[in-house]
Every structure is written in structure tokens, then in C-alpha cells.
Short mmCIF file of C-alpha atoms in Angstrom, two decimals:
data_model
loop_
_atom_site.label_atom_id
_atom_site.label_comp_id
_atom_site.label_asym_id
_atom_site.label_seq_id
_atom_site.Cartn_x
_atom_site.Cartn_y
_atom_site.Cartn_z
CA MET A 6 13.89 28.71 7.10
CA LYS A 7 15.67 26.11 5.27
CA LYS A 8 13.50 23.89 3.28
CA PHE A 9 13.50 20.05 2.26
CA TYR A 10 11.61 18.32 -0.49
CA LEU A 11 11.23 14.70 -0.31
CA GLU A 12 10.27 12.28 -3.02
CA SER A 13 8.91 8.97 -1.55
CA LEU A 14 8.78 6.31 -4.39
CA GLY A 15 6.93 3.02 -4.41
CA CYS A 16 4.66 1.51 -1.81
CA PRO A 17 3.35 2.73 1.70
CA LYS A 18 6.04 0.57 3.41
CA ASN A 19 8.62 2.95 1.80
CA LEU A 20 6.51 5.74 2.94
CA VAL A 21 7.10 4.74 6.57
CA ASP A 22 10.87 5.12 6.05
CA SER A 23 10.51 8.57 4.05
CA GLU A 24 8.63 9.77 7.36
CA HIS A 25 11.34 8.83 9.50
CA PHE A 26 13.95 10.64 7.25
CA ALA A 27 11.52 13.58 7.24
CA SER A 28 11.48 13.70 11.11
CA ILE A 29 15.43 13.77 11.12
CA LEU A 30 15.16 16.49 8.62
CA GLY A 31 12.98 18.52 10.61
CA ASN A 32 15.13 17.94 13.74
CA ALA A 33 18.05 19.44 11.84
CA GLY A 34 16.04 22.65 11.19
CA TYR A 35 14.56 21.94 7.72
CA GLN A 36 10.93 22.63 6.89
CA TYR A 37 9.10 20.29 4.50
CA THR A 38 8.04 21.81 1.09
CA SER A 39 5.95 20.29 -1.60
CA ASN A 40 7.85 22.35 -4.13
CA VAL A 41 11.09 20.81 -5.30
CA ILE A 42 12.25 24.20 -6.70
CA GLY A 43 13.99 26.26 -3.95
CA ALA A 44 14.40 23.30 -1.59
CA ASP A 45 17.71 23.42 0.12
CA ILE A 46 17.76 19.52 0.33
CA VAL A 47 16.09 17.20 -2.22
CA PHE A 48 15.75 13.80 -0.69
CA ILE A 49 14.73 10.80 -2.81
CA ASN A 50 13.60 7.67 -1.07
CA SER A 51 13.78 5.03 -4.11
CA CYS A 52 11.84 1.99 -4.98
CA ALA A 53 13.82 -0.65 -6.96
CA PHE A 54 11.18 -3.64 -6.98
CA LEU A 55 10.65 -3.44 -10.80
CA ALA A 56 12.58 -2.19 -13.82
CA SER A 57 9.90 0.38 -14.19
CA SER A 58 10.68 1.46 -10.72
CA LEU A 59 14.16 2.11 -11.51
CA GLU A 60 13.19 4.04 -14.69
CA GLU A 61 10.89 6.35 -12.53
CA LEU A 62 13.77 6.83 -10.00
CA GLU A 63 16.18 7.80 -12.91
CA ALA A 64 13.70 10.43 -13.99
CA VAL A 65 13.45 11.91 -10.48
CA ILE A 66 17.33 11.95 -10.09
CA ASP A 67 17.61 13.61 -13.62
CA THR A 68 15.28 16.44 -12.51
CA ALA A 69 16.83 16.86 -9.09
CA VAL A 70 20.48 17.07 -10.46
CA GLU A 71 19.39 19.43 -13.26
CA LEU A 72 17.64 21.65 -10.81
CA LYS A 73 20.90 21.63 -8.51
CA LYS A 74 22.90 22.63 -11.74
CA GLU A 75 20.62 25.46 -12.45
CA GLY A 76 20.79 26.76 -8.85
CA LYS A 77 17.07 25.99 -8.21
CA ALA A 78 17.73 23.31 -5.63
CA GLY A 79 20.44 22.41 -3.17
CA MET A 80 21.92 19.25 -1.83
CA VAL A 81 20.62 15.93 -3.42
CA ILE A 82 20.45 12.82 -1.40
CA VAL A 83 19.34 9.35 -2.38
CA SER A 84 18.39 6.42 -0.25
CA GLY A 85 15.94 3.46 -0.32
CA CYS A 86 15.94 0.07 -2.13
CA VAL A 87 18.17 1.19 -4.96
CA MET A 88 20.99 1.06 -2.32
CA ASN A 89 20.66 -2.78 -2.56
CA ARG A 90 20.28 -2.96 -6.32
CA HIS A 91 22.84 -1.78 -8.84
CA THR A 92 24.11 0.86 -6.44
CA ASP A 93 27.61 1.28 -7.86
CA THR A 94 26.12 1.80 -11.43
CA TYR A 95 23.91 4.45 -10.11
CA LYS A 96 26.75 6.22 -8.24
CA GLU A 97 28.82 6.14 -11.40
CA SER A 98 25.85 7.51 -13.40
CA TYR A 99 25.08 10.41 -10.95
CA PRO A 100 28.17 11.86 -9.64
CA GLU A 101 26.03 14.95 -8.98
CA VAL A 102 24.31 13.28 -6.02
CA ASP A 103 25.81 14.65 -2.80
CA HIS A 104 25.14 11.48 -0.63
CA TRP A 105 23.99 7.84 -0.98
CA ILE A 106 22.59 6.71 2.14
CA ALA A 107 22.09 2.82 2.83
CA LEU A 108 18.56 1.51 2.99
CA LYS A 109 16.98 2.55 6.47
CA ASP A 110 20.35 4.12 7.62
CA PHE A 111 18.67 6.95 9.56
CA ASP A 112 21.73 7.49 11.76
CA ALA A 113 23.89 8.42 8.39
CA LEU A 114 21.41 11.16 7.55
CA ALA A 115 21.57 12.44 11.16
CA ASN A 116 25.32 12.52 10.92
CA ILE A 117 25.37 14.35 7.57
CA LEU A 118 23.17 17.09 9.11
CA GLN A 119 24.92 17.10 12.22
CA SER A 120 21.70 16.25 13.98
CA SER A 121 20.09 13.42 15.98
CA ASN A 122 18.19 10.31 15.15
CA THR A 123 14.56 9.96 16.47
CA GLU A 124 11.76 7.41 16.71
CA LEU A 125 9.17 9.83 15.48
CA ARG A 126 7.81 9.97 11.95
CA ALA A 127 6.84 13.19 10.23
CA PRO A 128 3.75 13.34 7.83
CA ILE A 129 4.71 14.20 4.31
CA GLU A 130 1.39 13.05 2.72
CA PRO A 131 -2.13 14.13 3.43
CA GLY A 132 -4.95 12.02 4.51
CA PHE A 133 -6.66 10.92 7.93
CA HIS A 134 -4.84 7.59 7.88
CA THR A 135 -1.61 6.29 8.93
CA TYR A 136 0.52 3.36 8.23
CA LEU A 137 2.05 0.94 10.77
CA ARG A 138 4.90 -1.30 9.29
CA ILE A 139 4.51 -4.43 11.47
CA SER A 140 7.47 -6.22 9.92
CA ASP A 141 9.94 -5.87 6.97
CA GLY A 142 11.62 -8.30 4.56
CA CYS A 143 10.33 -11.49 3.30
CA GLU A 144 11.25 -15.14 3.00
CA ASN A 145 8.50 -16.34 0.75
CA HIS A 146 10.95 -16.12 -2.34
CA CYS A 147 8.30 -15.93 -4.96
CA SER A 148 10.16 -16.61 -8.19
CA TYR A 149 9.45 -13.37 -9.69
CA CYS A 150 10.33 -11.15 -6.71
CA LYS A 151 13.23 -9.08 -5.74
CA ILE A 152 12.08 -8.21 -2.19
CA PRO A 153 14.01 -10.84 -0.32
CA SER A 154 17.26 -9.60 -2.02
CA ILE A 155 16.57 -5.97 -1.32
CA ARG A 156 14.87 -5.90 2.14
CA GLY A 157 16.20 -9.00 3.65
CA LYS A 158 14.71 -11.80 5.74
CA LEU A 159 11.61 -11.32 7.70
CA GLN A 160 12.13 -8.87 10.64
CA SER A 161 9.18 -8.45 12.81
CA VAL A 162 8.73 -5.52 15.26
CA PRO A 163 7.75 -6.60 18.81
CA ILE A 164 4.17 -5.98 19.69
CA GLU A 165 5.05 -3.72 22.62
CA GLU A 166 7.10 -1.44 20.15
CA LEU A 167 4.36 -1.52 17.64
CA VAL A 168 1.72 -0.42 20.16
CA ALA A 169 4.11 2.29 21.37
CA GLU A 170 4.44 3.63 17.74
CA ALA A 171 0.86 3.51 17.02
CA ARG A 172 0.02 5.59 20.06
CA ARG A 173 2.52 8.26 18.90
CA LEU A 174 0.87 8.13 15.40
CA ALA A 175 -2.56 8.60 17.05
CA LYS A 176 -1.25 11.95 18.49
CA ARG A 177 0.43 13.11 15.28
CA PRO A 178 -1.70 15.84 13.85
CA VAL A 179 -3.13 16.07 10.47
CA LEU A 180 -3.23 19.56 9.64
CA SER A 181 -6.35 20.48 7.55
CA LYS A 182 -6.40 23.19 5.10
CA GLY A 183 -8.50 25.28 7.56
CA GLY A 184 -5.31 25.18 9.92
CA ASP A 185 -7.03 23.23 12.86
CA ALA A 186 -5.25 20.24 14.17
CA ARG A 187 -7.03 16.97 13.65
CA TYR A 188 -5.73 13.42 14.00
CA PRO A 189 -5.83 10.18 12.05
CA LYS A 190 -8.77 7.88 12.46
CA GLU A 191 -7.60 4.92 10.36
CA LEU A 192 -4.49 2.70 11.34
CA ILE A 193 -3.38 0.52 8.27
CA LEU A 194 -1.13 -2.36 9.11
CA ILE A 195 1.32 -3.14 6.38
CA ALA A 196 4.19 -5.51 5.71
CA GLN A 197 5.64 -7.71 2.92
CA ASP A 198 3.40 -10.40 4.36
CA SER A 199 1.36 -9.48 7.34
CA CYS A 200 0.23 -13.06 8.02
CA MET A 201 3.84 -14.20 8.88
CA TYR A 202 4.25 -11.39 11.60
CA GLY A 203 5.85 -12.64 14.51
CA MET A 204 7.33 -15.82 13.08
CA ASP A 205 10.81 -14.70 13.47
CA ILE A 206 10.69 -13.39 17.03
CA TYR A 207 7.87 -15.56 18.71
CA GLY A 208 8.02 -18.68 16.59
CA ARG A 209 4.19 -18.21 15.68
CA GLN A 210 1.95 -16.17 13.69
CA ALA A 211 1.18 -13.33 16.29
CA LEU A 212 -0.95 -11.14 14.15
CA PRO A 213 -4.25 -11.88 16.37
CA GLU A 214 -2.29 -10.80 19.35
CA LEU A 215 -1.16 -7.65 17.72
CA ILE A 216 -4.53 -6.77 16.80
CA ALA A 217 -5.97 -7.39 20.19
CA LYS A 218 -3.51 -4.84 21.58
CA LEU A 219 -4.00 -2.35 18.96
CA HIS A 220 -7.57 -2.32 19.30
CA GLU A 221 -7.27 -1.11 22.76
CA ILE A 222 -5.99 2.43 21.39
CA GLN A 223 -9.09 4.54 21.60
CA SER A 224 -8.02 7.21 19.15
CA PHE A 225 -8.42 4.96 16.18
CA SER A 226 -11.84 4.31 14.61
CA TRP A 227 -10.76 2.06 11.91
CA ILE A 228 -8.08 -0.68 11.69
CA ARG A 229 -7.20 -1.98 8.13
CA LEU A 230 -5.03 -5.17 7.39
CA MET A 231 -3.07 -5.12 4.04
CA TYR A 232 -0.75 -7.82 2.46
CA LEU A 233 -2.42 -10.84 3.78
CA HIS A 234 -0.69 -13.73 1.75
CA PRO A 235 -3.03 -16.38 0.84
CA ASP A 236 -0.79 -19.25 1.56
CA HIS A 237 -0.32 -18.11 5.18
CA PHE A 238 -3.84 -16.68 6.08
CA GLN A 239 -5.50 -18.73 8.70
CA THR A 240 -9.36 -19.07 8.23
CA GLU A 241 -9.72 -19.14 12.14
CA TRP A 242 -8.74 -15.65 12.07
CA ILE A 243 -12.26 -14.64 10.39
CA SER A 244 -13.48 -14.51 13.98
CA LEU A 245 -11.15 -11.51 14.64
CA PHE A 246 -13.38 -9.46 12.39
CA LYS A 247 -16.42 -10.31 14.30
CA ARG A 248 -14.90 -9.82 17.70
CA TYR A 249 -13.08 -6.38 17.12
CA SER A 250 -15.36 -3.76 15.92
CA LYS A 251 -12.57 -1.30 14.65
CA LEU A 252 -11.02 -4.12 12.42
CA LEU A 253 -12.63 -3.59 9.11
CA PRO A 254 -13.88 -6.77 7.20
CA TYR A 255 -11.54 -5.84 4.25
CA PHE A 256 -9.34 -8.56 3.05
CA GLU A 257 -6.37 -7.73 0.67
CA ILE A 258 -5.31 -11.08 -0.50
CA PRO A 259 -2.73 -11.00 -3.44
CA VAL A 260 -3.16 -14.22 -5.21
CA GLN A 261 -1.18 -13.09 -8.49
CA HIS A 262 -2.77 -15.75 -10.63
CA SER A 263 -5.61 -18.18 -10.80
CA GLU A 264 -3.79 -21.17 -12.60
CA THR A 265 -2.16 -23.85 -10.43
CA HIS A 266 0.74 -24.62 -12.69
CA ILE A 267 1.65 -20.67 -12.94
CA LEU A 268 1.20 -20.47 -9.21
CA LYS A 269 3.51 -23.40 -8.67
CA ALA A 270 6.09 -21.75 -11.02
CA MET A 271 5.73 -18.57 -8.91
CA ASN A 272 6.63 -20.64 -5.86
CA ARG A 273 3.25 -20.16 -4.40
CA GLN A 274 1.57 -22.87 -2.53
CA LYS A 275 -2.29 -22.70 -2.98
CA GLY A 276 -3.79 -23.60 -6.32
CA ARG A 277 -6.88 -22.47 -8.10
CA GLU A 278 -9.48 -24.47 -6.19
CA GLU A 279 -7.89 -23.68 -3.05
CA LEU A 280 -7.88 -19.92 -3.59
CA ILE A 281 -11.62 -20.13 -4.56
CA SER A 282 -12.42 -21.99 -1.24
CA LEU A 283 -10.48 -19.51 0.73
CA PHE A 284 -12.32 -16.46 -0.84
CA THR A 285 -15.76 -18.46 -0.64
CA THR A 286 -15.16 -19.42 3.02
CA ILE A 287 -14.60 -15.71 4.03
CA LYS A 288 -17.56 -14.51 2.28
CA GLN A 289 -19.87 -17.47 4.02
CA GLU A 290 -18.41 -16.69 7.30
CA LEU A 291 -18.41 -12.89 6.98
CA PRO A 292 -21.12 -11.80 4.36
CA GLU A 293 -20.07 -8.09 4.75
CA ALA A 294 -16.53 -8.94 3.82
CA VAL A 295 -14.94 -6.97 1.03
CA LEU A 296 -12.18 -8.81 -0.97
CA ARG A 297 -9.36 -7.40 -2.96
CA THR A 298 -6.40 -8.98 -4.93
CA THR A 299 -3.70 -8.44 -7.35
CA LEU A 300 -2.81 -10.45 -10.61
CA ILE A 301 0.26 -10.70 -12.79
CA THR A 302 -0.35 -11.29 -16.47
CA GLY A 303 2.15 -12.60 -19.14
CA PHE A 304 4.22 -14.72 -16.32
CA PRO A 305 6.42 -17.34 -18.13
CA GLY A 306 4.51 -20.35 -19.37
CA GLU A 307 1.16 -18.34 -19.38
CA THR A 308 -1.04 -19.25 -22.34
CA ALA A 309 -4.19 -17.80 -24.00
CA LYS A 310 -6.10 -20.57 -22.28
CA ASP A 311 -4.65 -19.37 -19.00
CA GLU A 312 -5.84 -15.93 -19.77
CA LYS A 313 -9.33 -17.24 -20.45
CA ALA A 314 -9.20 -19.31 -17.13
CA LEU A 315 -8.03 -16.23 -15.29
CA LYS A 316 -11.18 -14.17 -16.59
CA SER A 317 -13.33 -17.18 -15.45
CA PHE A 318 -11.81 -16.90 -12.03
CA LEU A 319 -12.75 -13.34 -11.75
CA GLU A 320 -16.18 -14.17 -12.56
CA SER A 321 -16.63 -16.84 -9.99
CA VAL A 322 -14.82 -15.14 -7.08
CA PRO A 323 -16.71 -12.37 -5.17
CA LEU A 324 -13.84 -9.70 -5.31
CA LEU A 325 -14.76 -5.99 -5.22
CA HIS A 326 -11.25 -4.64 -5.87
CA MET A 327 -8.40 -5.70 -8.05
CA GLY A 328 -5.13 -4.57 -9.44
CA THR A 329 -2.83 -5.93 -12.16
CA PHE A 330 0.68 -5.91 -13.02
CA ALA A 331 2.33 -6.87 -16.29
CA TYR A 332 5.09 -9.43 -15.51
CA SER A 333 8.43 -7.80 -15.36
CA PRO A 334 11.57 -9.94 -15.72
CA GLU A 335 13.97 -8.95 -13.08
CA ASP A 336 17.51 -9.84 -13.17
CA GLY A 337 18.59 -12.28 -10.26
CA THR A 338 15.22 -13.71 -9.73
CA PRO A 339 14.63 -17.46 -10.70
CA ALA A 340 11.78 -16.57 -13.23
CA TYR A 341 14.01 -14.40 -15.07
CA ASN A 342 15.47 -17.56 -16.85
CA PHE A 343 12.25 -19.32 -17.27
CA PRO A 344 11.35 -20.33 -20.74
CA GLU A 345 8.03 -19.63 -22.64
CA ARG A 346 7.87 -16.18 -21.70
CA PRO A 347 5.08 -14.14 -23.43
CA SER A 348 6.26 -11.10 -25.36
CA PRO A 349 5.92 -7.70 -23.76
CA LYS A 350 3.12 -6.86 -26.17
CA THR A 351 1.33 -10.03 -25.47
CA THR A 352 1.68 -9.34 -21.84
CA GLU A 353 0.44 -5.85 -22.08
CA ASN A 354 -2.48 -6.84 -24.27
CA ARG A 355 -3.46 -9.43 -21.63
CA GLN A 356 -3.36 -6.84 -18.88
CA ASN A 357 -5.43 -4.40 -20.94
CA ARG A 358 -8.19 -7.23 -21.68
CA ILE A 359 -8.24 -8.32 -18.02
CA GLU A 360 -8.47 -4.63 -16.75
CA THR A 361 -11.29 -3.81 -19.33
CA MET A 362 -13.27 -6.78 -18.32
CA TRP A 363 -12.74 -6.03 -14.60
CA TYR A 364 -13.90 -2.47 -14.68
CA GLU A 365 -17.24 -3.37 -15.93
CA MET A 366 -17.39 -6.22 -13.39
CA GLN A 367 -16.39 -3.86 -10.50
CA GLU A 368 -18.98 -1.21 -11.36
CA GLU A 369 -21.74 -3.78 -11.65
CA ARG A 370 -20.61 -5.21 -8.11
CA LEU A 371 -20.56 -1.83 -6.58
CA GLN A 372 -24.15 -1.23 -7.55
CA LYS A 373 -25.20 -3.34 -4.60
CA TYR A 374 -24.28 -0.53 -2.20
CA VAL A 375 -26.73 2.05 -4.08
CA ASP A 376 -29.37 2.93 -1.55
CA GLN A 377 -27.42 1.34 1.27
CA LYS A 378 -26.03 3.01 4.37
CA VAL A 379 -22.26 3.26 4.40
CA SER A 380 -19.78 4.81 6.73
CA VAL A 381 -17.31 7.13 4.95
CA LEU A 382 -14.16 8.95 6.30
CA VAL A 383 -14.30 12.63 5.11
CA GLU A 384 -11.07 13.80 3.54
CA GLU A 385 -11.48 17.14 2.23
CA ALA A 386 -13.87 19.58 0.64
CA VAL A 387 -14.01 19.38 -3.42
CA GLN A 388 -12.26 22.56 -4.57
CA GLY A 389 -14.57 24.78 -6.49
CA LYS A 390 -17.73 22.76 -5.77
CA LYS A 391 -19.62 24.02 -2.84
CA GLY A 392 -21.55 21.33 -0.78
CA GLU A 393 -19.34 18.51 -2.12
CA TYR A 394 -16.72 16.55 -0.11
CA ARG A 395 -14.40 13.89 -1.07
CA GLY A 396 -13.96 10.80 1.20
CA ARG A 397 -13.45 7.03 1.33
CA ALA A 398 -16.16 4.48 2.35
CA TRP A 399 -14.86 1.87 4.81
CA PHE A 400 -14.21 -0.54 1.91
CA GLN A 401 -12.03 2.00 0.08
CA ALA A 402 -8.29 1.78 1.05
CA PRO A 403 -6.17 5.00 0.32
CA GLU A 404 -5.14 5.55 -3.28
CA ILE A 405 -6.13 2.16 -4.75
CA ASP A 406 -9.98 1.60 -4.41
CA GLY A 407 -11.51 4.93 -5.71
CA GLU A 408 -13.14 7.37 -3.48
CA THR A 409 -16.77 8.65 -2.53
CA ILE A 410 -18.11 12.06 -3.26
CA ILE A 411 -20.57 13.27 -0.69
CA SER A 412 -23.26 15.99 -1.12
CA ALA A 413 -23.54 17.97 2.22
CA GLN A 414 -23.00 21.05 3.84
CA ASN A 415 -20.47 21.84 6.66
CA LEU A 416 -18.66 18.62 6.95
CA HIS A 417 -15.56 18.39 8.88
CA PRO A 418 -12.50 16.52 7.37
CA GLY A 419 -11.43 13.74 9.56
CA ASN A 420 -14.87 12.82 10.70
CA ILE A 421 -16.56 9.51 9.93
CA VAL A 422 -20.05 10.14 8.70
CA ASP A 423 -23.01 7.93 7.61
CA VAL A 424 -24.20 8.30 4.09
CA VAL A 425 -26.45 6.67 1.56
CA ILE A 426 -25.18 5.73 -1.73
CA ASP A 427 -26.84 7.36 -4.54
CA ASP A 428 -24.91 6.26 -7.77
CA VAL A 429 -21.78 4.56 -9.03
CA ILE A 430 -19.49 5.74 -11.77
CA GLY A 431 -16.47 3.37 -12.54
CA ASN A 432 -15.03 3.08 -8.85
CA THR A 433 -16.28 6.32 -7.56
CA LEU A 434 -19.37 6.50 -5.30
CA PHE A 435 -21.72 9.28 -5.13
CA ALA A 436 -23.45 9.63 -1.79
CA SER A 437 -25.92 11.92 0.37
CA LEU A 438 -25.28 12.46 4.07
CA ILE A 439 -27.77 10.78 6.31
CA LYS A 440 -29.16 13.81 8.62
CA GLU A 441 -29.58 12.89 12.15
CA ASP A 442 -33.10 13.13 13.37
#
């Protein structure tokens, strides 16, 4: 059977498009392979958010075209965000690429393969979770960000279409290594700014209405919200996490910085005190809430004093998870021409210091779960270690928040089990199964 290899670069939002392309490839008679060597089609779905993303893309294309020259791979197809950033340059640099497909142009791939488009998505990554992209594009126009120029304006998907897609995803098998068909237990809602969902089609923030409808789907045990912009999050929504049992009290709120003058330069509205108030309010009204954020170091105008203030912010806000980015000047964004930009070395050093401080803080904060009962989604048996399973606690999102290692016998991947946390090392939890009486 003909095979295709698909490299999905970037974020889960891009993975949604990759799964759609994979479904079209499957309809055309190609079977997915995780090995690029020997693939009849190498499909690359690109990310172009940062300069480093383009460097990664170039390395992937280099490998694909080299394998093609050596006769170890077939047709090379490129799509994704790069199609709206320096496309002509890449086409000139890589004449070996057989087809360049516009962003989300699923019909184009179907035409190339003489097949048909489909509303289905085919899984290409393991895991008992699935992503539901509730909107695409963004109109926040943060001064450092390329997203509006790449993905366009806010485009929300109507509630009825999202519910129908979620029901399809609930019935999409996740094949375990044992070969038995199991199904996703966690539905993760994603967007560039989930809080603004519905503004373009309903004239209002319709996230609560969407959650209410999705909560009716019995197949999912967990619903997780991602990408909650602090400027648009409504504190009255906290009650949703009390009302809907499947809605995890997990708040990913990317603030990007703590200092008001930096945030203003980023074209973000809330300042330091407002952000602290937001996080404090969530924890006061929902003590079990878990908070995650992301920060950018080295933004133009940032000083050593701002770095110190950023550290004090992390100490004062009850976050459990945090990620950092070193500022990357991107052509075409307002911040690209801002003065007083810290040097790349200074930016990297600040990022390293923030991360080093955070790793110690996070391990200490995770200690509160030791000896506590926690629900964990079992992902797989640990290879080579009998009686150990890898999973995720409810407050661990896929790929970014660490994992939980469970000591137990005969667990079934895809099940949610109750464990007691025995130890914490870094952001990895070690747990024992709570046996039923």
C-alpha cells in the first residue's frame, strides 16, 4: 500500500489542519507511516510564527528533498503558515518541492491526489486527547505577533458545527499498542484567543454557550480550555467551572510579561496589578484552580529592573505551570522597529535565569499534591519497566506540563484512575494506584 509521512510543525492549532490533510491522504489510498524513509508522499505542514520556526521548517524541507534525490522518499508537498510568509522566497529556494498548497486549502490537496475532500480528521499523534479548534485568526494585534498577518481575522466556527465535530472526534479510535480500539477521553478547546470566540458571528463572547453544549457529549470525561487571553477573560465565567463537572479548573492565561509599560508596548490592556488581581480572584473563588501562563523575556524596553520585577511577580502569583519565550524580532510587526531592544545574549540570559528560578518554584509548588488523591488519565505502559504506567494528572496538559508515573498492575491505557501522589521530581509526579475496596 502507498504510504505518506506527515510532519506537523508548530502548535496544536496547526495539528488540526494536519489531521484534515491526513484524512484526505487516507481517502486517496495512502496509509500513514511514522518513518519518512520509504514514504511515497512527504507532507510538511509548516509553522511560520517565529524566525526559529522558519529555521526548523528549512531543516525539515532539506531532509525531505535530500531523501527524494536519493530515491528514499517520493513527492514532497508543503503547506501551512509559511504560505503567508515569504512564500516566493521559499519556492525559489526549494524547486525540488513538488507542490506548495495554500494555508488550509484542503481542496487543492484533494485535486492533486484526484480524491475528495472530507470533514473528517485522521489522527497522526498518540494520546487519549483530541483538539477542537473553536476559531482561527486573531484581531488582538499584539505588537510582537505575526498571527493576524498569517492566519487572518477572527473566524469562529458556529456552535452546531463544533458540536458535530466533537461528536465525530469522540468516535474516532485511538489505537493502543495492544490493537484494541479505544477512544479519546479529553476534549481540548483551542484558538488564538478562546475568550473571543463568537464575537465575529454572534456579536458576543459565546464561550459559555459552547461549553454548555459540549458538556452534553457523554463520551468525554474531561474538557480543557486553552489560550484564555487575560484582557478578554470574564471573571463571571469562573462559575462555569463549578457548574460543569467535566470542565477542568485549569486556566491557561498567557500574560507575556508582568510590567505595565512592557505590556502597553505589547498592545495588551491589563497591567501588573490587574493581572495579579485576575489570578487572585480565580484562586479565591476556585481554590482547586490550576494556573498556567507564558512569558516573553527581552522585549524592547525591558531592563534589569523589569527582570527583577518579573521574578517577584512569579513569586506572588500562585501559578503551577509556566513557559517562556525569548523575544524574537519578526519583520512586519510593530515591535520589530522598537528601540532599546536587549541583545540576543541578554535576552537568552534573562530567559535562562527566569526558567532556573521557576523550576525550583514549580517543584516546591507541586509538593502540595504529595499524599493527595489525584485523577490521572493513563496513556501507556512504560517500556521496559513492568508495573509502571505513564499518564497525566488532570492539571497536566499534553506535552507542556510534565507527566505522572503510576506504580500499578494491569492498567488499561485510556482509563482515568485515582492515585495518590508519592513524590515529585521536577515536573514529574510519581504515584500509586488507589485500590478499590
